[in-house]
DNA sequence: CTGGTAATAT
DNA sequence: GATATTACCA
């Protein structure tokens, strides 16, 4: 197998910070008939690998002993896409080699690199292929096993395309270069740039926006129709979620203010309880937490019950927060409250229904929660802090008539931090995502 | 064959 | 959790 002109044309991405090194590597690789792309910017290398998924068969990347970024980059690539990676480094310590091999690079070349080191780099591509082949035959075996049971519901026998190396020769006429060095398609990472292209295409196409056309308009090397379709599916689900949230907000608003005149403009900050009002309520189920900051949260069953029915499915990610924030576990509404605090701003603003709750929290607890008065004022519209804006027709007692529920919550430091930071940094950037990955020295 | 969608796998 | 893949339907 692997006859023909292999490894001629194998596509190699080379990253090295030193331009002279880069040129030298390129020259030698080309001498061995590799198709070389050079790059001396870490960010560029990352970009190429991520956004031009099926463009390379192997990557040779310089690991400067100092650059943690590179480690992160490689870790990321190694885990996200299935590409053989060779590290080049001046560091000839065993530990360094181990560290790199542990995260999945396939080889480690000590600088200075001899041309002979480069000549056989294709072996790693071959190795990957062999692994892929083995996986495939295993798959085939299990497939046969299961089909012998007679599963007539399986319509499409697995005809997935595999590496061109497998079951055949390489380097024949129309195969000017080797594609898909690995078994699987490389995973597309929809970074901001790709998302932007996608959204631009969507906008351009308007109602015509179907995977095929989006793909054309995006014009990203290596992207497939399936990739786009998958992302489109996700994109639509996001839109739906936002839409249904808005609808829910509408419902809540109408429940909050049947007469309609309650909210004054955007955000509809409507119901507020003053600390005084709350403390005047009889039968307060106050509880005390040893080291927690006591917070009185007031809400109405009417609203929360409604929300609960509509949003139960959104409560999947709150378990941890629930424990740390809330010690009144038995009440189902606790979850609703946790929800209010844990939703990302992108998905659900803290306006509408939530503001009253937040406002209550702050009012009853402003000193502890917002040691700095300025911060508190910045967090919410000042208007909601003015309990005097409370409409006469809706006195606290009228809320009590509608079944007032008071709960104690433990607001820990994490929540406070979140409250203070959320507006400034709603999301982690791509660059920060892997900040926890570090080489063990 | 292409697109949409839901379910499931990686 | 994000993407990929698959099944199935139009």
Coordinates of C-alpha atoms (C1' of nucleotides) in Angstrom, one line a residue:
Chain A
X1 CA 0.0 0.0 0.0
X2 CA 0.9 3.6 -0.2
X3 CA 2.4 3.3 -3.5
X4 CA 2.5 6.0 -6.1
X5 CA 4.2 9.2 -5.4
X6 CA 3.4 9.4 -1.8
X7 CA 4.4 11.3 0.2
X8 CA 4.8 13.8 -2.5
X9 CA 2.4 16.8 -2.0
X10 CA 1.7 16.1 1.6
X11 CA 0.6 19.4 3.0
X12 CA 2.7 20.7 5.8
X13 CA 2.1 23.7 7.9
X14 CA 5.2 25.0 9.5
X15 CA 5.3 27.5 12.3
X16 CA 8.5 29.0 13.6
X17 CA 9.0 32.4 15.1
X18 CA 12.4 32.8 13.5
X19 CA 12.0 33.6 9.9
X20 CA 15.3 32.2 8.9
X21 CA 14.4 28.9 10.4
X22 CA 11.2 29.0 8.7
X23 CA 12.7 29.5 5.3
X24 CA 15.2 26.8 5.9
X25 CA 12.6 24.4 6.9
X26 CA 10.5 25.2 4.0
X27 CA 13.4 24.7 1.6
X28 CA 14.2 21.3 3.0
X29 CA 10.6 20.2 3.1
X30 CA 10.1 21.3 -0.5
X31 CA 13.1 19.4 -1.4
X32 CA 11.4 16.3 -0.1
X33 CA 8.4 17.1 -2.3
X34 CA 6.2 18.3 0.5
X35 CA 3.8 21.1 -0.1
X36 CA 4.7 23.7 2.5
X37 CA 2.9 26.5 4.1
X38 CA 4.9 28.7 6.4
X39 CA 3.9 30.9 9.1
X40 CA 5.7 32.9 11.8
X41 CA 2.8 34.1 13.8
X42 CA 1.3 31.9 16.4
X43 CA -2.1 33.4 15.9
X44 CA -1.9 32.9 12.2
X45 CA -0.9 29.3 12.7
X46 CA -3.8 28.8 15.0
X47 CA -6.1 30.4 12.6
X48 CA -5.0 28.4 9.6
X49 CA -5.3 25.2 11.5
X50 CA -8.8 26.0 12.8
X51 CA -10.3 27.7 9.9
X52 CA -8.8 25.7 7.1
X53 CA -9.4 22.4 8.6
X54 CA -8.8 20.0 5.7
X55 CA -5.9 22.0 4.3
X56 CA -3.0 20.3 6.0
X57 CA -1.9 16.8 6.6
X58 CA 0.6 17.5 9.3
X59 CA 1.9 20.5 11.2
X60 CA 5.4 21.3 12.4
X61 CA 5.3 23.7 15.2
X62 CA 8.1 25.4 17.1
X63 CA 7.7 25.3 20.8
X64 CA 9.6 28.1 22.4
X65 CA 10.3 27.2 25.9
X66 CA 8.8 30.5 27.0
X67 CA 5.6 30.5 25.0
X68 CA 2.8 29.2 27.0
X69 CA 0.6 30.3 24.1
X70 CA 2.0 27.7 21.9
X71 CA 1.3 25.0 24.4
X72 CA -2.2 26.1 24.6
X73 CA -2.5 26.3 20.9
X74 CA -1.2 22.8 20.5
X75 CA -3.4 21.4 23.3
X76 CA -6.3 22.9 21.6
X77 CA -5.5 21.6 18.2
X78 CA -4.6 18.2 19.5
X79 CA -7.9 17.9 21.2
X80 CA -10.1 19.5 18.6
X81 CA -8.7 18.3 15.3
X82 CA -7.1 15.1 14.5
X83 CA -3.9 16.3 12.9
X84 CA -0.4 14.9 13.4
X85 CA 1.7 17.6 15.1
X86 CA 5.4 17.6 15.3
X87 CA 7.1 19.9 17.9
X88 CA 10.4 21.5 17.2
X89 CA 12.3 22.9 20.2
X90 CA 15.7 23.7 21.5
X91 CA 14.8 22.2 24.8
X92 CA 16.2 18.7 24.8
X93 CA 15.1 17.8 28.3
X94 CA 13.3 14.6 28.7
X95 CA 10.6 16.3 30.7
X96 CA 9.8 18.7 27.9
X97 CA 9.5 15.8 25.5
X98 CA 7.3 14.0 27.8
X99 CA 5.1 17.0 28.4
X100 CA 4.5 17.4 24.7
X101 CA 4.0 13.8 23.9
X102 CA 1.5 13.6 26.7
X103 CA -0.8 16.1 25.1
X104 CA -0.8 14.1 21.9
X105 CA 1.9 15.4 19.6
X106 CA 3.3 12.7 17.4
X107 CA 7.0 13.7 17.4
X108 CA 9.5 16.0 19.0
X109 CA 12.5 17.2 17.1
X110 CA 15.4 18.8 18.8
X111 CA 16.8 21.9 17.1
X112 CA 18.8 22.3 15.1
X113 CA 16.8 20.1 12.8
X114 CA 18.6 18.1 10.3
X115 CA 17.1 17.7 6.9
X116 CA 16.9 14.0 7.4
X117 CA 14.6 14.6 10.3
X118 CA 12.2 16.1 7.9
X119 CA 12.4 13.6 5.2
X120 CA 10.3 11.0 6.9
X121 CA 7.7 13.1 8.7
X122 CA 5.1 11.5 6.5
X123 CA 5.4 8.4 8.7
X124 CA 3.2 10.1 11.2
X125 CA 0.6 10.6 8.5
X126 CA 0.8 7.0 7.6
X127 CA 0.5 6.0 11.2
X128 CA -2.6 8.0 11.6
X129 CA -4.0 6.3 8.5
X130 CA -3.3 2.9 9.9
X131 CA -5.1 3.8 13.1
X132 CA -8.0 5.0 11.1
X133 CA -8.1 1.9 9.1
X134 CA -8.1 -0.2 12.1
X135 CA -10.9 1.8 13.5
X136 CA -12.8 1.4 10.4
X137 CA -12.5 -2.4 10.2
X138 CA -13.6 -2.6 13.8
X139 CA -16.6 -0.5 12.9
X140 CA -17.3 -2.7 10.0
X141 CA -17.1 -5.8 12.2
X142 CA -19.5 -4.4 14.7
X143 CA -21.8 -3.2 12.0
X144 CA -22.0 -6.7 10.5
X145 CA -22.6 -8.1 13.9
X146 CA -25.5 -5.8 14.5
X147 CA -27.0 -6.2 11.0
X148 CA -26.9 -10.0 11.4
X149 CA -29.5 -9.4 14.0
X150 CA -31.6 -8.1 11.2
X151 CA -32.2 -4.5 11.9
X152 CA -34.4 -3.6 9.0
X153 CA -34.8 -0.1 10.2
X154 CA -31.4 0.8 9.2
X155 CA -31.8 2.4 5.9
X156 CA -28.5 3.9 5.0
X157 CA -25.6 1.5 5.2
X158 CA -22.6 3.4 6.4
X159 CA -21.0 4.6 3.2
X160 CA -19.0 7.3 4.8
X161 CA -16.0 8.3 2.9
X162 CA -12.7 7.3 4.4
X163 CA -9.2 8.3 3.8
X164 CA -8.0 8.0 0.2
X165 CA -5.1 6.1 1.5
X166 CA -7.3 3.3 2.6
X167 CA -8.3 0.5 0.2
X168 CA -6.2 1.9 -2.5
X169 CA -3.2 3.6 -3.8
X170 CA -2.1 7.1 -3.3
X171 CA -0.7 9.6 -5.6
X172 CA -2.6 8.6 -8.8
X173 CA -3.2 11.1 -11.5
X174 CA -6.2 13.2 -10.4
X175 CA -5.0 13.2 -6.8
X176 CA -2.8 16.1 -7.0
X177 CA -2.6 16.2 -3.3
X178 CA -3.5 14.0 -0.4
X179 CA -6.7 14.9 1.3
X180 CA -8.0 14.0 4.7
X181 CA -4.9 12.7 6.2
X182 CA -6.9 11.5 9.1
X183 CA -9.9 9.3 9.4
X184 CA -12.3 11.9 10.4
X185 CA -13.1 15.3 9.2
X186 CA -11.6 17.9 11.4
X187 CA -13.9 19.6 13.7
X188 CA -14.8 23.1 12.8
X189 CA -14.4 25.6 15.5
X190 CA -16.9 28.4 15.0
X191 CA -14.9 31.2 16.3
X192 CA -16.0 34.8 16.0
X193 CA -14.7 35.2 12.6
X194 CA -16.4 32.2 11.2
X195 CA -19.6 33.2 13.0
X196 CA -19.4 36.6 11.5
X197 CA -19.0 35.1 8.0
X198 CA -21.9 32.9 8.6
X199 CA -24.1 35.7 9.8
X200 CA -23.0 38.0 7.0
X201 CA -23.9 35.3 4.6
X202 CA -27.3 34.8 6.3
X203 CA -28.0 38.4 6.0
X204 CA -27.0 38.7 2.4
X205 CA -29.1 35.7 1.4
X206 CA -32.0 36.6 3.5
X207 CA -34.7 34.0 2.9
X208 CA -32.5 32.2 0.5
X209 CA -30.2 31.2 3.3
X210 CA -29.8 27.5 2.8
X211 CA -26.7 25.5 3.7
X212 CA -25.4 25.3 0.2
X213 CA -25.6 29.0 -0.5
X214 CA -24.4 30.0 2.8
X215 CA -21.4 27.7 2.2
X216 CA -20.7 29.4 -1.1
X217 CA -21.0 32.9 0.3
X218 CA -18.8 32.1 3.3
X219 CA -16.1 30.9 1.1
X220 CA -14.1 29.2 3.8
X221 CA -11.6 26.6 2.7
X222 CA -12.4 23.2 4.0
X223 CA -15.9 24.0 5.1
X224 CA -18.5 21.6 4.1
X225 CA -22.2 21.8 3.5
X226 CA -22.7 19.6 6.5
X227 CA -20.7 21.9 8.7
X228 CA -22.9 24.8 7.7
X229 CA -26.1 22.8 8.1
X230 CA -25.1 21.8 11.5
X231 CA -24.3 25.4 12.5
X232 CA -27.4 26.6 10.9
X233 CA -29.3 24.2 13.0
X234 CA -27.7 25.5 16.1
X235 CA -28.2 29.0 15.0
X236 CA -31.9 28.5 14.5
X237 CA -32.2 26.8 17.9
X238 CA -30.6 29.8 19.4
X239 CA -33.0 32.1 17.7
X240 CA -35.9 30.1 18.8
X241 CA -34.8 30.1 22.4
X242 CA -34.5 33.8 22.3
X243 CA -37.8 34.2 20.8
X244 CA -39.6 32.0 23.3
X245 CA -37.8 33.8 26.1
X246 CA -39.2 37.0 24.7
X247 CA -42.6 35.5 24.6
X248 CA -42.4 34.4 28.1
X249 CA -41.3 37.9 29.1
X250 CA -44.4 39.2 27.4
X251 CA -46.6 36.8 29.4
X252 CA -44.9 37.7 32.6
X253 CA -45.3 41.4 31.9
X254 CA -48.9 41.0 31.2
X255 CA -49.3 39.1 34.5
X256 CA -47.3 41.7 36.3
X257 CA -49.3 44.6 35.1
X258 CA -52.8 43.6 34.0
X259 CA -53.7 47.3 33.8
X260 CA -50.7 47.9 31.7
X261 CA -49.7 51.2 33.1
X262 CA -47.1 49.9 35.5
X263 CA -43.9 49.9 33.6
X264 CA -42.3 53.1 32.5
X265 CA -40.5 52.5 29.3
X266 CA -37.7 50.1 28.5
X267 CA -37.0 47.4 31.0
X268 CA -40.4 47.9 32.6
X269 CA -39.0 48.1 36.1
X270 CA -42.3 47.9 37.9
X271 CA -42.6 46.3 41.2
X272 CA -40.4 47.1 44.1
X273 CA -40.5 46.2 47.7
X274 CA -38.7 48.4 50.2
X275 CA -36.8 46.9 53.0
X276 CA -39.3 48.4 55.3
X277 CA -42.2 46.9 53.6
X278 CA -40.7 43.5 53.7
X279 CA -39.8 43.6 57.3
X280 CA -43.3 44.5 58.1
X281 CA -44.7 41.4 56.6
X282 CA -45.8 39.0 59.3
X283 CA -44.8 35.3 59.3
X284 CA -41.6 35.9 57.5
X285 CA -39.9 32.6 57.2
X286 CA -36.5 34.1 58.1
X287 CA -33.7 31.8 58.4
X288 CA -30.1 32.4 59.2
X289 CA -27.1 31.0 57.5
X290 CA -23.9 30.7 59.6
X291 CA -21.7 32.7 57.2
X292 CA -24.1 33.7 54.6
X293 CA -25.4 37.1 54.0
X294 CA -29.1 37.1 54.8
X295 CA -31.2 38.2 51.9
X296 CA -34.8 38.5 51.8
X297 CA -36.2 37.7 48.4
X298 CA -39.7 38.5 47.7
X299 CA -41.7 37.3 44.8
X300 CA -45.1 36.2 43.9
X301 CA -46.3 32.7 43.4
X302 CA -48.4 33.8 40.6
X303 CA -45.4 34.8 38.5
X304 CA -42.9 32.2 39.5
X305 CA -45.2 29.3 39.0
X306 CA -45.9 30.5 35.5
X307 CA -42.2 30.7 34.8
X308 CA -41.5 27.4 36.2
X309 CA -43.8 25.6 33.9
X310 CA -42.4 27.3 30.9
X311 CA -38.8 27.0 31.7
X312 CA -38.2 23.8 33.5
X313 CA -36.1 22.6 30.7
X314 CA -33.7 25.4 31.1
X315 CA -32.8 24.5 34.6
X316 CA -30.3 22.0 33.6
X317 CA -27.2 23.9 34.6
X318 CA -27.9 25.3 37.9
X319 CA -27.3 22.4 40.2
X320 CA -24.0 23.7 41.6
X321 CA -25.2 27.2 42.0
X322 CA -28.3 26.0 43.6
X323 CA -26.3 24.4 46.4
X324 CA -24.1 27.3 47.1
X325 CA -26.7 29.9 46.8
X326 CA -29.7 28.4 48.4
X327 CA -30.2 26.5 51.5
X328 CA -34.0 26.2 51.3
X329 CA -34.0 23.3 49.0
X330 CA -37.5 21.9 49.4
X331 CA -39.3 24.7 47.8
X332 CA -39.5 24.3 44.0
X333 CA -39.5 28.1 43.6
X334 CA -36.0 28.1 44.9
X335 CA -35.0 26.8 41.5
X336 CA -36.7 29.7 39.9
X337 CA -34.7 32.1 42.0
X338 CA -31.5 30.4 41.3
X339 CA -32.4 30.6 37.7
X340 CA -32.8 34.3 37.9
X341 CA -29.3 34.7 39.2
X342 CA -27.6 32.2 36.9
X343 CA -28.9 33.0 33.5
X344 CA -26.4 34.6 31.3
X345 CA -27.2 38.1 30.2
X346 CA -27.2 37.1 26.6
X347 CA -30.1 34.8 27.1
X348 CA -32.1 36.6 29.6
X349 CA -31.8 40.2 30.6
X350 CA -32.3 41.0 34.2
X351 CA -35.0 43.4 33.3
X352 CA -38.7 42.8 33.4
X353 CA -39.7 40.2 36.0
X354 CA -36.2 40.0 37.3
X355 CA -35.7 43.5 38.3
X356 CA -38.1 43.5 41.1
X357 CA -36.4 40.5 42.6
X358 CA -33.0 41.9 42.2
X359 CA -34.2 45.2 43.5
X360 CA -35.6 43.6 46.5
X361 CA -32.3 41.8 47.1
X362 CA -30.4 45.0 46.9
X363 CA -32.7 47.0 48.9
X364 CA -32.7 44.6 51.8
X365 CA -29.0 44.0 51.6
X366 CA -27.3 46.8 49.8
X367 CA -24.6 47.4 52.3
X368 CA -23.3 43.9 52.3
X369 CA -23.8 43.2 48.6
X370 CA -22.6 46.5 47.3
X371 CA -20.2 47.9 49.7
X372 CA -19.6 50.6 47.2
X373 CA -22.7 52.6 46.6
X374 CA -21.5 53.6 43.2
X375 CA -21.3 50.1 42.0
X376 CA -24.8 49.4 43.2
X377 CA -26.1 52.3 41.3
X378 CA -24.4 51.2 38.2
X379 CA -25.8 47.8 38.3
X380 CA -29.4 48.6 37.9
X381 CA -31.2 51.6 36.7
X382 CA -31.4 54.0 39.6
X383 CA -35.1 54.2 39.1
X384 CA -35.8 50.8 40.5
X385 CA -34.1 51.7 43.7
X386 CA -36.7 54.3 44.4
X387 CA -39.4 52.6 46.2
X388 CA -41.4 55.8 46.2
X389 CA -42.2 55.2 42.6
X390 CA -44.4 52.4 43.8
X391 CA -47.9 52.9 42.5
X392 CA -50.5 53.6 45.1
X393 CA -52.8 51.1 43.7
X394 CA -50.3 48.3 44.3
X395 CA -49.4 48.6 47.9
X396 CA -47.4 45.8 49.5
X397 CA -50.4 44.5 51.2
X398 CA -52.1 44.0 47.9
X399 CA -49.2 41.7 47.0
X400 CA -49.6 39.8 50.2
X401 CA -53.1 39.1 49.2
X402 CA -51.8 37.4 46.2
X403 CA -49.8 35.0 48.3
X404 CA -46.5 36.5 49.1
X405 CA -43.5 34.2 49.5
X406 CA -40.4 35.3 51.3
X407 CA -37.3 33.3 51.2
X408 CA -33.8 33.5 52.6
X409 CA -30.9 33.1 50.4
X410 CA -27.3 32.8 51.0
X411 CA -25.5 35.1 48.7
X412 CA -21.9 34.0 48.6
X413 CA -19.0 35.9 47.4
X414 CA -19.1 34.2 44.0
X415 CA -22.5 35.6 43.4
X416 CA -21.5 39.1 44.5
X417 CA -18.6 38.9 42.1
X418 CA -20.8 37.8 39.4
X419 CA -23.2 40.6 40.0
X420 CA -20.5 43.1 39.8
X421 CA -18.8 41.7 36.8
X422 CA -21.5 40.3 34.7
X423 CA -22.1 43.5 32.8
X424 CA -18.6 44.2 31.9
X425 CA -17.6 40.7 30.8
X426 CA -20.5 38.7 29.8
X427 CA -18.4 36.1 28.0
X428 CA -15.0 34.6 28.0
X429 CA -13.2 35.3 24.9
X430 CA -11.8 32.5 22.8
X431 CA -8.3 33.3 24.0
X432 CA -9.4 32.8 27.6
X433 CA -11.1 29.6 27.0
X434 CA -8.0 27.4 27.5
X435 CA -6.3 29.6 30.0
X436 CA -6.4 26.8 32.5
X437 CA -4.2 24.6 30.4
X438 CA -0.7 24.9 31.3
X439 CA 2.4 22.7 30.8
X440 CA 3.5 21.0 33.9
X441 CA 7.1 21.8 34.3
Chain B
dC1 C1' -30.2 15.3 -4.6
dT2 C1' -31.1 19.2 -1.1
dG3 C1' -33.0 21.0 3.2
dG4 C1' -35.0 20.7 7.7
dT5 C1' -35.2 18.6 12.1
dA6 C1' -34.6 15.6 15.9
dA7 C1' -31.9 12.2 18.0
dT8 C1' -27.6 10.6 19.0
dA9 C1' -22.6 10.2 18.9
dT10 C1' -18.0 12.1 19.5
Chain C
dG1 C1' -21.1 21.9 25.6
dA2 C1' -20.2 22.4 20.8
dT3 C1' -20.1 20.0 16.6
dA4 C1' -20.8 16.0 13.7
dT5 C1' -23.4 12.5 12.0
dT6 C1' -27.4 10.0 11.1
dA7 C1' -32.1 8.9 10.2
dC8 C1' -36.0 10.2 8.3
dC9 C1' -39.2 13.1 6.1
dA10 C1' -40.7 16.7 2.6

